[in-house]
Amino acid sequence: MSWLKKLTLAAGALGALAVGALVVWPIGKMPSPISQPGNVQRGAYLARASGCISCHTNKEEGSAALAGGAGLATEFGTFYPPNLTTDKTHGIGGWTIEQFARAVRQGISPDGHPYYPAFAYPFYADFTDQDIADLWAAFQTVPPVAKAAPEHEVGFPFNQRSGLKLWRVAFLHDPPTEPVSEKSARWNRGRELVRGAAHCGACHTPRNIGGGRKLDAVFAGSDTLPGENKAPAITPQSLSEQGWTVSNLAYALRTGVTPSGDAFGGGMAEIVQGNTRFLSKEDLEAMAVYLLDGDEPSPDRVAQGVGEASQRDM
């Protein structure tokens, strides 16, 4: 056997071993038992703030709440939000609260497979056990709907879920969101919502070629949203230059109406309709306080093309 053939066989064997190791490589950690009682009302509020209902409900088809959402078309493929009703076959009716906690905070399914990051789980990583208990209590009140979500339409190599383990290593590094002692309680509450449940950075932060958020350009805007939509920069400097204040930003998040009397368009209109209009005046003002102050250095410029997006599409 020639040395070249031996080298080729050895390389193939090493490649097969690497793939096999990746497939069986464990991810995440098992959550501790969660025993505290949940509050249904708090859970429903958090579900609204987190976009659970709007994402997992297909309004276009008139489907039942949380029975599975409309397809989300991205450059990597089309992803379908799953059924979150209490149906034991197609929903989460057969899950335990610990499996639910692992899915929400770590993006890992009950059978140990990683979820695609089209699911905003990186923003929910700091949910407390009480948050999880509240969400779980709320979801247990949802009637079962025996409806399976369509399979994701994702081509090779993105249909290989084992590759998501490498994605997690490369991009799943979110900044800590512990309270900042020198800031006000309202600022900290706003930060908790903006960088957590409300996951504003999912749209308003640019992404790299692998789909990971550019954490050195938080809230600098993005022009690579599904459907060729754009999200403008929402850094403190950008918002201030556009005339946003705590009062009018909180009002816009509740009503969808901008200071000029115009209305949000595109995806932001859907966010207001399905999520932020249900939040309290105090929470919306807290979000505005944080966004207008921030804790990240303002980038020198926003992502190319994003500056053309008007405040209508915020």
C-alpha positions as a printed NumPy array, in Angstrom:
array([[  0.   ,   0.   ,   0.   ],
       [  1.418,   3.369,  -1.01 ],
       [  2.164,   6.04 ,   1.607],
       [ -0.457,   8.325,   0.012],
       [ -3.171,   5.697,   0.337],
       [ -2.164,   5.034,   3.941],
       [ -2.286,   8.743,   4.679],
       [ -5.714,   9.028,   3.066],
       [ -7.082,   6.108,   5.068],
       [ -5.623,   7.496,   8.283],
       [ -7.138,  10.908,   7.616],
       [-10.497,   9.295,   6.902],
       [-10.351,   7.293,  10.106],
       [ -9.476,  10.368,  12.141],
       [-12.305,  12.267,  10.49 ],
       [-14.777,   9.506,  11.318],
       [-13.592,   9.489,  14.923],
       [-13.988,  13.257,  15.131],
       [-17.53 ,  13.098,  13.776],
       [-18.406,  10.276,  16.146],
       [-16.994,  12.18 ,  19.1  ],
       [-18.999,  15.246,  18.123],
       [-22.22 ,  13.237,  17.957],
       [-21.81 ,  11.776,  21.45 ],
       [-20.242,  14.889,  22.996],
       [-22.56 ,  15.891,  25.865],
       [-23.699,  19.494,  26.139],
       [-25.181,  21.59 ,  28.897],
       [-25.911,  20.368,  32.375],
       [-28.85 ,  18.831,  34.137],
       [-30.811,  21.395,  36.159],
       [-31.377,  20.986,  39.862],
       [-34.881,  19.917,  40.895],
       [-37.37 ,  22.784,  40.838],
       [-39.931,  22.433,  43.596],
       [-41.257,  25.915,  44.297],
       [-44.839,  26.646,  43.225],
       [-45.31 ,  28.797,  40.158],
       [-47.564,  31.795,  39.72 ],
       [-49.731,  31.558,  36.6  ],
       [-50.17 ,  35.307,  36.197],
       [-46.462,  36.043,  36.52 ],
       [-45.722,  33.215,  34.113],
       [-48.188,  34.523,  31.542],
       [-46.631,  37.982,  31.824],
       [-43.125,  36.597,  31.335],
       [-44.315,  34.512,  28.384],
       [-45.642,  37.679,  26.745],
       [-42.444,  39.588,  27.444],
       [-40.391,  36.719,  26.016],
       [-42.389,  36.412,  22.809],
       [-43.46 ,  32.814,  23.484],
       [-47.064,  33.323,  22.441],
       [-46.428,  35.434,  19.357],
       [-43.697,  33.119,  18.061],
       [-45.43 ,  29.804,  18.739],
       [-48.865,  30.808,  17.429],
       [-49.617,  30.805,  13.701],
       [-51.987,  33.738,  13.346],
       [-51.958,  33.487,   9.559],
       [-53.66 ,  30.097,   9.777],
       [-55.833,  31.024,  12.734],
       [-54.254,  28.289,  14.822],
       [-54.796,  27.885,  18.548],
       [-52.449,  29.718,  20.882],
       [-49.044,  28.043,  21.263],
       [-49.942,  25.218,  18.871],
       [-46.938,  26.031,  16.662],
       [-45.843,  29.164,  14.847],
       [-45.415,  30.251,  11.261],
       [-42.18 ,  29.391,   9.477],
       [-39.213,  31.678,  10.033],
       [-37.263,  31.967,   6.787],
       [-33.544,  32.624,   7.279],
       [-30.404,  32.313,   5.191],
       [-29.816,  28.927,   6.843],
       [-33.274,  27.548,   6.098],
       [-36.849,  27.81 ,   7.357],
       [-37.533,  27.01 ,  10.987],
       [-40.941,  26.179,  12.45 ],
       [-41.639,  27.013,  16.119],
       [-42.965,  23.862,  17.803],
       [-46.184,  23.109,  19.625],
       [-46.012,  24.273,  23.264],
       [-49.465,  23.154,  24.355],
       [-50.014,  20.416,  26.932],
       [-50.517,  17.758,  24.261],
       [-48.437,  14.757,  25.33 ],
       [-47.493,  13.69 ,  21.812],
       [-46.867,  16.894,  19.898],
       [-46.485,  19.426,  22.705],
       [-44.827,  19.581,  26.106],
       [-47.479,  17.655,  28.034],
       [-45.111,  14.764,  28.641],
       [-42.217,  16.893,  29.864],
       [-41.008,  17.461,  33.409],
       [-40.365,  20.948,  34.731],
       [-36.636,  20.169,  34.771],
       [-36.714,  19.268,  31.066],
       [-38.599,  22.487,  30.44 ],
       [-35.97 ,  24.451,  32.38 ],
       [-33.153,  22.889,  30.363],
       [-34.91 ,  23.68 ,  27.096],
       [-35.617,  27.306,  28.008],
       [-32.305,  28.21 ,  29.636],
       [-29.887,  25.978,  27.732],
       [-31.564,  25.254,  24.413],
       [-31.433,  21.476,  24.894],
       [-34.34 ,  19.142,  24.127],
       [-35.532,  16.414,  26.525],
       [-33.63 ,  13.833,  24.458],
       [-30.405,  15.831,  24.754],
       [-30.233,  17.382,  21.292],
       [-29.399,  21.079,  20.843],
       [-32.075,  23.4  ,  19.531],
       [-31.359,  25.693,  16.618],
       [-30.578,  29.252,  17.747],
       [-33.625,  30.486,  15.842],
       [-35.05 ,  29.78 ,  19.308],
       [-33.974,  32.732,  21.482],
       [-32.817,  30.565,  24.39 ],
       [-29.465,  32.422,  24.777],
       [-31.451,  35.372,  26.107],
       [-33.266,  33.232,  28.674],
       [-30.137,  31.751,  30.245],
       [-30.469,  33.876,  33.382],
       [-34.095,  33.024,  34.104],
       [-34.339,  32.043,  37.759],
       [-35.919,  28.864,  39.063],
       [-38.889,  31.005,  40.086],
       [-39.173,  32.362,  36.532],
       [-39.174,  28.796,  35.225],
       [-41.749,  27.693,  37.793],
       [-43.992,  30.622,  36.835],
       [-43.689,  29.902,  33.114],
       [-44.344,  26.211,  33.712],
       [-47.459,  26.987,  35.743],
       [-48.761,  29.22 ,  32.966],
       [-48.085,  26.681,  30.217],
       [-49.9  ,  23.989,  32.188],
       [-53.124,  25.979,  31.72 ],
       [-52.899,  25.807,  27.909],
       [-55.359,  23.281,  26.408],
       [-53.72 ,  20.448,  24.45 ],
       [-53.709,  20.674,  20.677],
       [-52.856,  17.472,  18.804],
       [-50.922,  19.103,  15.998],
       [-47.343,  18.43 ,  14.973],
       [-45.181,  21.3  ,  13.802],
       [-43.71 ,  20.909,  10.302],
       [-40.142,  19.683,  10.045],
       [-37.532,  22.401,   9.646],
       [-36.553,  22.979,   6.026],
       [-32.791,  23.09 ,   6.427],
       [-30.249,  21.794,   3.944],
       [-26.831,  20.257,   4.479],
       [-24.711,  20.947,   6.484],
       [-27.066,  22.978,   8.682],
       [-29.395,  20.   ,   9.105],
       [-26.708,  18.212,  11.126],
       [-27.657,  19.074,  14.694],
       [-24.37 ,  17.753,  16.021],
       [-22.74 ,  20.742,  14.35 ],
       [-24.727,  22.996,  16.664],
       [-22.461,  21.829,  19.467],
       [-19.575,  23.608,  17.766],
       [-21.804,  26.66 ,  17.226],
       [-22.499,  26.756,  20.951],
       [-18.793,  26.664,  21.762],
       [-18.058,  29.462,  19.306],
       [-20.963,  31.813,  19.925],
       [-22.828,  30.978,  23.131],
       [-20.986,  33.474,  25.305],
       [-23.422,  36.068,  26.572],
       [-22.303,  38.868,  28.905],
       [-23.416,  38.52 ,  32.533],
       [-26.613,  40.265,  33.528],
       [-26.166,  40.492,  37.285],
       [-27.506,  43.742,  38.783],
       [-25.137,  46.708,  38.571],
       [-24.952,  48.21 ,  42.051],
       [-24.157,  51.76 ,  40.941],
       [-27.232,  51.882,  38.7  ],
       [-30.838,  52.442,  39.736],
       [-33.354,  49.667,  40.272],
       [-35.248,  50.9  ,  37.216],
       [-32.126,  50.757,  35.033],
       [-31.389,  47.227,  36.237],
       [-34.959,  46.127,  35.566],
       [-34.713,  47.572,  32.071],
       [-31.442,  45.772,  31.448],
       [-32.963,  42.514,  32.676],
       [-35.808,  42.833,  30.171],
       [-33.907,  44.262,  27.197],
       [-31.007,  41.823,  27.359],
       [-33.117,  38.953,  28.636],
       [-36.796,  38.213,  28.124],
       [-37.505,  40.859,  25.472],
       [-34.339,  39.764,  23.575],
       [-33.994,  43.064,  21.711],
       [-30.502,  42.077,  20.606],
       [-31.845,  39.16 ,  18.583],
       [-32.822,  41.622,  15.864],
       [-30.962,  44.843,  16.674],
       [-27.462,  43.34 ,  16.942],
       [-25.582,  42.392,  13.749],
       [-24.536,  38.796,  13.211],
       [-21.449,  37.182,  11.795],
       [-21.237,  34.65 ,   8.988],
       [-22.021,  31.83 ,  11.407],
       [-25.175,  33.464,  12.718],
       [-23.652,  34.448,  16.05 ],
       [-24.294,  37.908,  17.425],
       [-21.4  ,  40.377,  17.246],
       [-21.062,  41.172,  20.924],
       [-18.697,  44.052,  20.184],
       [-21.53 ,  45.784,  18.308],
       [-24.508,  45.23 ,  20.598],
       [-27.615,  47.104,  19.386],
       [-25.728,  48.512,  16.378],
       [-28.502,  47.341,  14.052],
       [-28.803,  44.531,  11.533],
       [-29.658,  44.319,   7.853],
       [-29.802,  40.523,   7.656],
       [-33.184,  39.809,   9.216],
       [-35.598,  37.266,   7.713],
       [-37.561,  38.577,   4.764],
       [-34.844,  41.113,   3.906],
       [-35.985,  43.265,   6.81 ],
       [-33.686,  45.642,   8.657],
       [-33.47 ,  46.62 ,  12.295],
       [-31.959,  50.042,  12.994],
       [-29.393,  50.804,  15.639],
       [-30.804,  51.317,  19.122],
       [-27.628,  52.408,  20.878],
       [-28.04 ,  55.341,  23.289],
       [-26.374,  57.661,  20.786],
       [-28.613,  56.579,  17.905],
       [-31.795,  56.855,  19.962],
       [-30.853,  60.272,  21.333],
       [-29.992,  61.585,  17.876],
       [-33.465,  60.547,  16.691],
       [-35.157,  62.409,  19.527],
       [-36.203,  59.46 ,  21.647],
       [-36.867,  60.079,  25.34 ],
       [-37.891,  57.766,  28.156],
       [-41.471,  58.956,  27.83 ],
       [-41.927,  58.702,  24.068],
       [-39.957,  55.452,  23.759],
       [-42.058,  53.769,  26.437],
       [-45.183,  55.1  ,  24.73 ],
       [-44.028,  53.763,  21.355],
       [-43.337,  50.326,  22.818],
       [-46.883,  50.276,  24.182],
       [-48.741,  51.726,  21.183],
       [-46.462,  51.377,  18.167],
       [-46.76 ,  55.128,  17.534],
       [-43.554,  57.149,  17.096],
       [-42.98 ,  60.762,  18.254],
       [-43.687,  61.999,  14.71 ],
       [-47.112,  60.369,  14.738],
       [-45.999,  57.611,  12.374],
       [-46.328,  53.936,  13.257],
       [-43.807,  51.153,  13.516],
       [-43.7  ,  48.873,  10.503],
       [-42.411,  45.418,   9.713],
       [-41.379,  43.107,  12.491],
       [-41.433,  45.816,  15.142],
       [-45.154,  46.327,  14.64 ],
       [-45.612,  42.613,  15.343],
       [-43.443,  42.874,  18.465],
       [-45.609,  45.663,  19.837],
       [-48.832,  43.881,  18.923],
       [-47.828,  40.527,  20.368],
       [-45.418,  41.383,  23.161],
       [-44.589,  44.843,  24.481],
       [-48.09 ,  46.303,  24.613],
       [-48.872,  43.807,  27.352],
       [-46.047,  45.026,  29.592],
       [-46.62 ,  47.427,  32.456],
       [-45.931,  51.143,  32.142],
       [-43.178,  50.746,  34.732],
       [-41.434,  47.974,  32.797],
       [-41.64 ,  49.834,  29.493],
       [-40.167,  52.929,  31.108],
       [-37.432,  50.788,  32.657],
       [-36.568,  49.41 ,  29.215],
       [-36.434,  52.948,  27.837],
       [-34.193,  54.116,  30.689],
       [-31.737,  51.317,  30.009],
       [-31.756,  51.707,  26.226],
       [-31.125,  55.451,  26.443],
       [-28.278,  54.976,  28.916],
       [-26.831,  51.593,  27.987],
       [-23.774,  49.776,  29.27 ],
       [-21.913,  49.188,  26.031],
       [-19.618,  51.598,  24.179],
       [-21.392,  53.081,  21.177],
       [-19.925,  51.738,  17.922],
       [-18.417,  54.236,  15.498],
       [-20.946,  53.275,  12.887],
       [-23.895,  50.971,  12.477],
       [-23.92 ,  47.971,  10.194],
       [-23.755,  48.843,   6.511],
       [-27.186,  49.693,   5.17 ],
       [-28.828,  49.79 ,   8.583],
       [-28.648,  53.55 ,   8.834],
       [-31.175,  53.749,   6.032],
       [-33.804,  52.018,   8.136],
       [-36.196,  54.583,   9.539],
       [-37.624,  54.702,  13.031],
       [-40.801,  53.223,  11.513],
       [-39.011,  49.886,  11.332],
       [-37.396,  50.018,  14.758]])
